[in-house]
Every structure is written in C-alpha cells, then in structure tokens.
Amino acid sequence: MKSKTILCIRHGESTFNAMAARAAGDPLHFDAPLSDEGEAQVRRTRELLRNRAIDLVVTTPLTRALQTASGLFADHPSAPLILVEAMHRERVENSCDVGRAPSLLSQAFPSLAFEHLPDVWWHTHDRPDERGVCIEPIELVETRAAEFRGFLSRRPERVIAVVGHGTFFRKLTGRSLANCEIAEITLER
C-alpha cells in the first residue's frame, strides 16, 4: 500500500483571534478575515512551502482559510489546484465560524470555485444563542474528521496541503496547531 502526505496548515491569525486575545468574550467578527499579523504569518509560511511539491490544496470556505490558501499557493511553483470543501470547516462555536454564501465568496475570491457548495454550508441545526451562533456538537466534528480522512485517502494525489482550522485539526491530527503552523501526517492509500 502506498502512502500519501497530508500537510495540515492552520490559517493565519484572524481578526477574531486578535480581538479575542485582548477582550473577554466573542468580538462578533462573523467569517473573520486575516489580521495584519495573519497576513505576515502567511508570507513567512509561504517561503517554507516554496520548494515543496504540492499536488492539491484543499481549503475551507471560511474567509481566513481562503486568504491563507490563496496567499500560500496562488503562484506556487507546483501550480496546485485549490479545491474549496466544507467538510473540514471549523467547529461552529463562535461568530468567526459562521460562514458566507458561495455567491458572496465567489465575488471576493473569483479565481476559486464555490458553485458546488450549498448556500449554507456551516452548522445551523440547533437553536442559535444570543450571538446568533448555533454551536456544533463536538461529536459531529469528530464524525466529519473521520469522513475527511477517508476523503483524503481516496484522492489520487500524493501530496495534499489542507488549509483549515484549530479545533478540526485537533480532531484530525490529535494536536493543537498555532496560526500558520504546518503538521505533516501520513495516510495509507
């Protein structure tokens, strides 16, 4: 059985991350973009990946992940396809985890394809709290992580970069990642 390499890359610091570190509570940054520091983290990490052959990039539709994926791989020497998938989105537990419709995302990121996503691709199956956030049960995240591992295993590419989020990666890899940190895992095909 051949193995494949998965590079799990947490998005750069978002405006939510920056505000939450300084304030108590949720700063209500829905679908938070990268902060200035997050953009700097992407530029630094980009240099670490320049000489690495990448066959495919899979990113979530949350803005901070899209910005990170675009910043890391838009003109990468391997010219990998950037695939947008919601299966490995962040656990909805804060305002930043609530996404935007594909029609809005395609305006902000015209070089990426979103038409395969439903209008609401994030968790909305529970009663919203006072912030308007439907908190996703952790068991659903664990199930999604197992399904995503299977999705990656079935892909034909040998080296896949996955741009995603902290809680999801903790369930996928068993470890916590800092913003723009890369964790390499091996999957059997």
Coordinates of C-alpha atoms in Angstrom, one line a residue:
M1 CA 0.0 0.0 0.0
K2 CA 1.3 3.4 -0.9
S3 CA 1.2 6.3 1.5
K4 CA 0.4 9.9 0.9
T5 CA 1.5 13.0 2.7
I6 CA -1.0 15.5 4.1
L7 CA 0.2 18.9 5.2
C8 CA -2.3 20.3 7.7
I9 CA -1.9 24.1 7.7
R10 CA -3.9 26.2 10.2
H11 CA -5.0 29.6 8.8
G12 CA -3.1 32.7 9.8
E13 CA -4.3 34.8 12.7
S14 CA -7.8 36.3 12.1
T15 CA -9.3 39.5 13.3
F16 CA -11.3 37.3 15.7
N17 CA -8.2 35.6 17.1
A18 CA -6.6 39.0 17.6
M19 CA -9.6 40.6 19.3
A20 CA -10.5 37.5 21.4
A21 CA -6.9 37.5 22.8
R22 CA -7.4 41.1 24.1
A23 CA -11.1 41.1 25.1
A24 CA -13.3 38.9 27.1
G25 CA -16.0 37.2 25.1
D26 CA -16.8 36.9 21.4
P27 CA -15.9 40.1 19.4
L28 CA -18.7 39.2 16.9
H29 CA -16.5 39.0 13.8
F30 CA -18.6 36.8 11.6
D31 CA -16.4 34.9 9.0
A32 CA -13.4 36.8 10.3
P33 CA -10.7 37.7 7.7
L34 CA -7.0 37.6 8.4
S35 CA -5.5 40.3 10.6
D36 CA -2.3 42.2 9.6
E37 CA -0.3 39.7 11.7
G38 CA -2.1 36.8 10.0
E39 CA -1.1 38.2 6.6
A40 CA 2.5 38.4 7.8
Q41 CA 2.3 34.8 9.0
V42 CA 1.1 33.7 5.6
R43 CA 4.1 35.5 3.9
R44 CA 6.5 33.7 6.2
T45 CA 4.9 30.3 5.8
R46 CA 4.8 30.7 2.0
E47 CA 8.6 30.7 1.9
L48 CA 8.7 27.4 3.9
L49 CA 6.5 25.8 1.2
R50 CA 8.0 27.2 -1.9
N51 CA 10.3 24.3 -2.6
R52 CA 7.8 21.6 -1.6
A53 CA 6.0 19.8 -4.3
I54 CA 2.2 20.1 -3.7
D55 CA -0.3 18.2 -5.9
L56 CA -3.5 19.6 -4.4
V57 CA -4.7 22.2 -1.9
V58 CA -7.9 21.7 -0.1
T59 CA -9.2 24.7 1.8
T60 CA -12.4 25.5 3.8
P61 CA -14.8 28.3 2.6
L62 CA -14.1 30.4 5.7
T63 CA -12.5 33.7 4.6
R64 CA -9.4 33.4 6.8
A65 CA -8.7 29.9 5.3
L66 CA -9.3 31.1 1.7
Q67 CA -7.0 34.1 2.2
T68 CA -4.3 31.8 3.7
A69 CA -4.6 29.2 0.9
S70 CA -4.5 31.9 -1.8
G71 CA -1.6 33.7 -0.1
L72 CA 0.4 30.4 0.2
F73 CA -0.3 28.8 -3.1
A74 CA -1.6 31.4 -5.7
D75 CA 1.8 31.3 -7.6
H76 CA 3.4 28.3 -6.1
P77 CA 5.9 26.5 -8.4
S78 CA 3.8 23.3 -8.4
A79 CA 0.7 25.3 -9.5
P80 CA -1.6 23.1 -7.5
L81 CA -5.4 23.2 -7.9
I82 CA -7.1 24.9 -4.9
L83 CA -10.3 22.9 -4.1
V84 CA -12.8 24.5 -1.7
E85 CA -14.6 22.0 0.6
A86 CA -16.7 22.5 3.6
M87 CA -16.2 19.0 5.2
H88 CA -13.2 20.2 7.2
R89 CA -14.6 23.6 8.2
E90 CA -14.2 24.8 11.8
R91 CA -16.5 23.7 14.5
V92 CA -19.2 26.4 14.9
E93 CA -18.8 27.7 18.4
N94 CA -18.0 31.4 17.8
S95 CA -19.1 34.2 15.4
C96 CA -16.0 33.7 13.2
D97 CA -17.1 30.1 12.4
V98 CA -20.3 31.3 10.7
G99 CA -19.6 31.4 7.0
R100 CA -21.0 33.3 4.0
A101 CA -23.0 32.2 1.0
P102 CA -21.0 30.9 -2.0
S103 CA -22.3 33.9 -4.2
L104 CA -20.6 36.3 -1.8
L105 CA -17.4 34.2 -1.6
S106 CA -17.1 34.0 -5.4
Q107 CA -17.2 37.8 -5.5
A108 CA -14.3 38.0 -3.0
F109 CA -12.3 35.1 -4.5
P110 CA -13.2 35.0 -8.2
S111 CA -10.4 32.5 -9.1
L112 CA -11.9 29.8 -6.9
A113 CA -15.0 27.6 -7.5
F114 CA -17.8 27.7 -5.0
E115 CA -20.8 26.6 -7.0
H116 CA -20.7 23.0 -5.6
L117 CA -21.4 24.4 -2.1
P118 CA -24.9 24.8 -0.7
D119 CA -25.9 28.3 0.3
V120 CA -25.5 27.5 4.0
W121 CA -22.5 25.1 4.4
W122 CA -21.8 25.7 8.1
H123 CA -23.7 24.1 11.1
T124 CA -27.1 25.7 11.6
H125 CA -29.1 22.7 13.0
D126 CA -29.5 23.9 16.6
R127 CA -31.2 26.9 18.2
P128 CA -28.9 30.0 17.9
D129 CA -27.6 31.5 21.1
E130 CA -27.8 35.2 21.9
R131 CA -25.0 35.9 19.4
G132 CA -26.9 34.2 16.6
V133 CA -24.5 31.2 16.7
C134 CA -25.7 27.6 16.5
I135 CA -23.0 25.7 18.5
E136 CA -22.0 22.5 16.8
P137 CA -21.8 19.4 19.0
I138 CA -18.2 18.1 19.2
E139 CA -19.3 14.6 18.2
L140 CA -20.3 16.0 14.8
V141 CA -16.8 17.4 14.3
E142 CA -15.3 14.0 15.2
T143 CA -17.5 12.4 12.6
R144 CA -16.6 15.0 10.0
A145 CA -12.9 14.4 10.8
A146 CA -13.2 10.7 10.2
E147 CA -15.1 11.4 6.9
F148 CA -12.5 13.9 5.8
R149 CA -9.7 11.4 6.5
G150 CA -11.5 9.0 4.2
F151 CA -11.9 11.7 1.5
L152 CA -8.2 12.4 1.6
S153 CA -7.3 8.7 1.4
R154 CA -9.4 8.3 -1.7
R155 CA -7.9 11.3 -3.5
P156 CA -5.4 10.3 -6.2
E157 CA -2.8 13.0 -5.3
R158 CA 0.3 12.0 -3.3
V159 CA 0.9 15.4 -1.5
I160 CA -2.1 17.3 -0.4
A161 CA -2.0 20.6 1.6
V162 CA -5.1 21.1 3.7
V163 CA -5.8 24.7 4.9
G164 CA -8.1 24.6 7.9
H165 CA -8.8 25.3 11.5
G166 CA -7.6 24.6 15.0
T167 CA -10.5 22.6 16.5
F168 CA -10.9 20.5 13.4
F169 CA -7.2 19.8 13.1
R170 CA -7.1 18.8 16.7
K171 CA -9.7 16.1 15.9
L172 CA -7.9 15.1 12.7
T173 CA -4.3 15.0 13.9
G174 CA -4.6 14.8 17.7
R175 CA -2.6 18.0 18.3
S176 CA -3.1 21.8 18.5
L177 CA -1.7 24.0 15.8
A178 CA -0.6 27.6 16.1
N179 CA -1.7 30.0 13.4
C180 CA 0.1 29.1 10.1
E181 CA 1.7 26.1 11.7
I182 CA 2.2 23.0 9.4
A183 CA 1.6 19.5 10.7
E184 CA 2.6 16.6 8.4
I185 CA 0.6 13.4 8.6
T186 CA 0.9 10.2 6.5
L187 CA -2.2 8.4 5.2
E188 CA -2.2 4.9 3.6
R189 CA -4.0 4.8 0.2

